[in-house]
Tab-separated table of C-alpha atoms in Angstrom:
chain	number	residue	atom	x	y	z
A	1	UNK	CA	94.861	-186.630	16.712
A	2	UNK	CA	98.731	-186.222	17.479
A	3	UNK	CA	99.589	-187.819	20.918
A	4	UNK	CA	102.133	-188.615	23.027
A	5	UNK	CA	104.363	-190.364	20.376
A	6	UNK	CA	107.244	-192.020	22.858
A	7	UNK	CA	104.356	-194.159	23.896
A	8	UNK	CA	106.061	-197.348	25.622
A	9	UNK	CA	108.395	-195.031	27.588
A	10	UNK	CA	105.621	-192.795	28.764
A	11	UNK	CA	103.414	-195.682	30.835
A	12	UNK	CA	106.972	-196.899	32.230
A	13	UNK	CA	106.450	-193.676	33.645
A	14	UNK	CA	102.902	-193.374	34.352
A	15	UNK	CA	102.329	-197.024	35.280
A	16	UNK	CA	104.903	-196.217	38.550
A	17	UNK	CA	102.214	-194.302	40.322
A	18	UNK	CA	100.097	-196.829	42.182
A	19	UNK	CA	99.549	-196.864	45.987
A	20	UNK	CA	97.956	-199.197	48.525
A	21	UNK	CA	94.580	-197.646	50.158
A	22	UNK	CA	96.563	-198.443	53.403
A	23	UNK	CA	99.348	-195.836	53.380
A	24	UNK	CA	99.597	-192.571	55.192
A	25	UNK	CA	97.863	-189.668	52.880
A	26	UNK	CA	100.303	-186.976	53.529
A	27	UNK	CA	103.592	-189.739	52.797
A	28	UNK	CA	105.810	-186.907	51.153
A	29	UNK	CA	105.659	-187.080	47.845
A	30	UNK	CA	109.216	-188.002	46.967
A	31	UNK	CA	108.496	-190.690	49.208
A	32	UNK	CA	105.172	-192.270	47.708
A	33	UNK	CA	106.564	-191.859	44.167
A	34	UNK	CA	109.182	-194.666	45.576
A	35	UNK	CA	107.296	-197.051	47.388
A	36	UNK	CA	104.291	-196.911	44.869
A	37	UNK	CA	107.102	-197.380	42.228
A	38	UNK	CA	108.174	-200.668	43.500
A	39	UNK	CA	104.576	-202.058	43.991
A	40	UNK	CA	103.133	-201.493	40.359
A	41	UNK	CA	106.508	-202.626	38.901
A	42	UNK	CA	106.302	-206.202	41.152
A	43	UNK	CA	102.637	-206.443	40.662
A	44	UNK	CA	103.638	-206.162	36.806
A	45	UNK	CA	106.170	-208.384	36.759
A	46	UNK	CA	104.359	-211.081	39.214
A	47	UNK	CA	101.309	-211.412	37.158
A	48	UNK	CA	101.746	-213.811	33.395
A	49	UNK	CA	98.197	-212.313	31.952
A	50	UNK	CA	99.471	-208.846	32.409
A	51	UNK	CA	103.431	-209.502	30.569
A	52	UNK	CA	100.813	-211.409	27.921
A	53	UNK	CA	99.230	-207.916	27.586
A	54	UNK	CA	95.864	-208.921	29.088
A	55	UNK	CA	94.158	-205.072	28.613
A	56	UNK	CA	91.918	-206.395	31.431
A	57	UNK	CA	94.434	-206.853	34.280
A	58	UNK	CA	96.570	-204.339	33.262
A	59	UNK	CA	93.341	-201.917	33.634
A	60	UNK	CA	92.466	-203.616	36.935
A	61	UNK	CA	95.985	-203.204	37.809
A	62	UNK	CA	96.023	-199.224	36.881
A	63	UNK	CA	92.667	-198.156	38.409
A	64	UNK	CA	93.713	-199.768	41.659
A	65	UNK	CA	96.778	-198.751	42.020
A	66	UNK	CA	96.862	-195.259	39.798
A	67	UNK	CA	93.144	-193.820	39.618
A	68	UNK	CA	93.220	-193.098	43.453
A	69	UNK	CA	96.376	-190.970	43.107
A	70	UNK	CA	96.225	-188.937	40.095
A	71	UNK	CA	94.331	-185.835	39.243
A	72	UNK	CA	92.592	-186.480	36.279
A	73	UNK	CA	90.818	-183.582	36.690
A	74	UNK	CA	93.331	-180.828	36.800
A	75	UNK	CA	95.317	-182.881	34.494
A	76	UNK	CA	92.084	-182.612	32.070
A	77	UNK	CA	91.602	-178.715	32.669
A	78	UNK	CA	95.056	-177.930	32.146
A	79	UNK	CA	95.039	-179.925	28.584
A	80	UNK	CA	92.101	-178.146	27.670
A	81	UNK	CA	93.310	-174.839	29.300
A	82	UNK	CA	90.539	-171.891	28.285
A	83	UNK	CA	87.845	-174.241	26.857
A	84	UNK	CA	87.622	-176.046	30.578
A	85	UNK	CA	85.689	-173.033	31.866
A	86	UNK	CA	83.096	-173.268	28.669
A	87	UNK	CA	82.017	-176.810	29.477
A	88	UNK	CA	79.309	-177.644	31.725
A	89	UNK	CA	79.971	-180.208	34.934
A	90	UNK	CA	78.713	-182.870	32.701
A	91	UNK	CA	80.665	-182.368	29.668
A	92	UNK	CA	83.918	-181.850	32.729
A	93	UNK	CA	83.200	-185.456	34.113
A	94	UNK	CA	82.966	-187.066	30.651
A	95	UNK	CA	86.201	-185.207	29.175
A	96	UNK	CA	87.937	-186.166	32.135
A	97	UNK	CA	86.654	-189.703	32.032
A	98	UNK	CA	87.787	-190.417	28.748
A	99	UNK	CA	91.282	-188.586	28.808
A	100	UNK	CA	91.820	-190.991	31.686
A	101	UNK	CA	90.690	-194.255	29.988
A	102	UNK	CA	92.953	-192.789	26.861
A	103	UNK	CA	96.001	-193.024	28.421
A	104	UNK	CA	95.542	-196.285	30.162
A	105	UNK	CA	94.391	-197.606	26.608
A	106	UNK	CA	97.069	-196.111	24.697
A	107	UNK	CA	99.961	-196.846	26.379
A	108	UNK	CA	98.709	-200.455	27.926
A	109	UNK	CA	101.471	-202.326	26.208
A	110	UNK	CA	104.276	-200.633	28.086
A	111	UNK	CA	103.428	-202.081	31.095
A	112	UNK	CA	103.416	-205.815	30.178
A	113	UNK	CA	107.020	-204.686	28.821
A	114	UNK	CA	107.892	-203.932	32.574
A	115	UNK	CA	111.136	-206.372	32.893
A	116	UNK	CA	114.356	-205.539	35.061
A	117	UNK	CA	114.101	-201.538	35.049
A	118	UNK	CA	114.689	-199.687	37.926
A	119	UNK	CA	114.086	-196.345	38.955
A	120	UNK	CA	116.510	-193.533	40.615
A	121	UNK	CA	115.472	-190.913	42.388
A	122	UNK	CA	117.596	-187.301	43.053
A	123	UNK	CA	116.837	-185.370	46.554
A	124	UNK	CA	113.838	-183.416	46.817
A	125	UNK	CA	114.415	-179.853	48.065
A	126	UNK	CA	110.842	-178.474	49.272
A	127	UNK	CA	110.001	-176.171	51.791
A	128	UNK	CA	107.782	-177.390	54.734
A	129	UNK	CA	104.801	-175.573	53.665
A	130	UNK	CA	105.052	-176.173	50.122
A	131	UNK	CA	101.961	-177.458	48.500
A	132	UNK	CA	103.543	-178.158	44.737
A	133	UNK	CA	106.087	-179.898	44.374
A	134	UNK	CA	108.337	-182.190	40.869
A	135	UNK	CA	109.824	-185.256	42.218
A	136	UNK	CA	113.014	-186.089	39.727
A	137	UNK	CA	113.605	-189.651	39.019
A	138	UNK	CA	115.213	-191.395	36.191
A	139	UNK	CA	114.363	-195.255	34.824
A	140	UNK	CA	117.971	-197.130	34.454
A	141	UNK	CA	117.423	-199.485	31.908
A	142	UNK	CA	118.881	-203.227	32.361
A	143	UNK	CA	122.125	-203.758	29.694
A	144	UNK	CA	123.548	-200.790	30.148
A	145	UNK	CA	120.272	-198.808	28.020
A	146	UNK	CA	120.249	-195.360	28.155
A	147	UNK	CA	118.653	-193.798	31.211
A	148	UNK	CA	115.369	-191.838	30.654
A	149	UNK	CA	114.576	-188.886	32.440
A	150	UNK	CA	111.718	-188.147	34.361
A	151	UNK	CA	109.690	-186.166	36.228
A	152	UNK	CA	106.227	-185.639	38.113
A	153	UNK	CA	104.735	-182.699	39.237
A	154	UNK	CA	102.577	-183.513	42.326
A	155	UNK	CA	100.190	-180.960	44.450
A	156	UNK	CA	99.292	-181.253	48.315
A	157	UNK	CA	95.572	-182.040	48.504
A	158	UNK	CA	93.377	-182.544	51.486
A	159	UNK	CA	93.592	-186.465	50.665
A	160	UNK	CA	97.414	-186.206	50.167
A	161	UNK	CA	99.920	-185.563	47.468
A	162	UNK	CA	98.611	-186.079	43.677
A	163	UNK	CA	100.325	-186.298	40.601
A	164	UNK	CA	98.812	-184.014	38.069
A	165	UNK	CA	101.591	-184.148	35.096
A	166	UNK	CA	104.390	-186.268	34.347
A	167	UNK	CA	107.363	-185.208	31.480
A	168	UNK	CA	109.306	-187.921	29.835
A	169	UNK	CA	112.336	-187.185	27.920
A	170	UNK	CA	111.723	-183.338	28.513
A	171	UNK	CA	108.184	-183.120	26.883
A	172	UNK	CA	105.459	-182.924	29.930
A	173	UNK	CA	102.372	-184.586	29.106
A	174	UNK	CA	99.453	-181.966	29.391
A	175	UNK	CA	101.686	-179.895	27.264
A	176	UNK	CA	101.392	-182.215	24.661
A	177	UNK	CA	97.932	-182.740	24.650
A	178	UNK	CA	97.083	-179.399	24.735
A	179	UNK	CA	97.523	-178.508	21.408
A	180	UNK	CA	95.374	-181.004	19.939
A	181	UNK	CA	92.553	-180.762	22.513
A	182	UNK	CA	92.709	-177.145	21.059
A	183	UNK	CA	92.762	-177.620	17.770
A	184	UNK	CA	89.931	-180.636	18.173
A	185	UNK	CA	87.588	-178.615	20.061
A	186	UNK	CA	87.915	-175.130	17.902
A	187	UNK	CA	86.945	-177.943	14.972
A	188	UNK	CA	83.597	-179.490	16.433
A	189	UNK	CA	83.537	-178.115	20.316
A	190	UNK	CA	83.949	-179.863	23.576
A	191	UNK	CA	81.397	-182.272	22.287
A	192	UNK	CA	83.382	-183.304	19.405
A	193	UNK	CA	86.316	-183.606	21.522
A	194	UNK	CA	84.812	-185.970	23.697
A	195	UNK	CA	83.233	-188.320	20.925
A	196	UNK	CA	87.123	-188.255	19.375
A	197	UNK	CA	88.181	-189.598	22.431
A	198	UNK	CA	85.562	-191.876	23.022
A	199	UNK	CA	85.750	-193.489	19.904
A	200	UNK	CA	89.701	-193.752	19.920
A	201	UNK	CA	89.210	-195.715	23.494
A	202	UNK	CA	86.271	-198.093	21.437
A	203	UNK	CA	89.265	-199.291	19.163
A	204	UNK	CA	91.821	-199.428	21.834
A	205	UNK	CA	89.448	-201.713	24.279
A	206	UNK	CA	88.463	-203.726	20.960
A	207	UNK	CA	92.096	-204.631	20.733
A	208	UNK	CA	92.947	-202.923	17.714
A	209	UNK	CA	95.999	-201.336	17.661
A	210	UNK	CA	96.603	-197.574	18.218
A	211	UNK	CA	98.527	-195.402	16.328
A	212	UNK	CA	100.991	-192.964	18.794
A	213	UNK	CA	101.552	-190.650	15.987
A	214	UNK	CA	97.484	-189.732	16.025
């Protein structure tokens, strides 16, 4: 399967998104994608097991601060676009469970790689009653790197803003999944799908390493 191949630069991205329980659910979402920024990338850097790429405290780390805060659901449907509505609420729930667990797995390594980046942010223009919403950013790399470009695309929920898609380096990420989801399922159906992605997480909690062009 083809996935997102600028792998390390992608969960700089993604790993940004993690929020205390504590905070006010309706924080705008410019906002949140700032503060939460600063906590997963001090949490990263504070903890020695996750720089030594421990996949268990980095996955501790991500469903406690991310999970809450991202809609892997609509992030899931939108990858699989037409074929969502032909799979049943069970087949929904497992898709969506291992998509999730696929991109923590897969792009793990980036976040023990978490050093002296930081993150700029340009001014949100929304409308008060707006209800979706991309939050422009940019990571400034230490040494003068190149700056990388991102963005999130977030949608008002009753339980706050959520992030439901995030583009690196111009390519947005349910964009690039969709094609192979596509291709996957018109090969062996949603069912197939889900035992390619299950089996891909297998190796990647095994410890073997993935391959980003696949």
């Amino acid at each position: 399967m083809k996935i997102f191949k600028n792998w390390i630069v992608f969960l700089m991205a993604f790993c940004m998104l993690g929020l205390s329980v504590a905070a006010n659910a309706m924080e705008a979402p410019d906002t949140l994608v700032k503060r939460i920024s600063k906590e997963v990338m001090d949490a990263a850097k504070a903890n020695k097991q996750i720089k030594k790429g421990d996949q268990k405290q980095i996955y501790v780390l991500v469903e406690n601060k991310i999970f809450p805060h991202v809609d892997f659901q609509r992030m899931t449907s939108l990858a699989a676009g037409r074929y969502w509505r032909q799979a049943t609420p069970a087949q929904k729930e497992q898709l969506t469970k291992e998509f999730r667990d696929l991109l923590v797995y897969t792009y793990s390594n980036a976040i023990s790689k978490v050093d002296n980046q930081r993150l700029e942010f340009k001014p949100l223009r929304m409308s008060p009653n707006a209800t979706d919403v991309v939050v422009y950013s940019r990571i400034i790399q230490p040494r003068g790197g190149e700056p990388i470009e991102l963005s999130y695309r977030m949608e008002k929920t009753d339980n706050g803003w959520k992030i439901y898609d995030v583009n690196v380096l111009g390519a947005w990420l349910v964009e690039t999944y969709k094609g192979t989801f596509a291709s996957e399922i018109s090969r062996s159906g949603i069912d197939g799908l889900i035992r390619v992605l299950a089996e891909k997480n297998k190796q990647l909690a095994s410890g073997k390493p993935a391959n980003p062009a696949k």
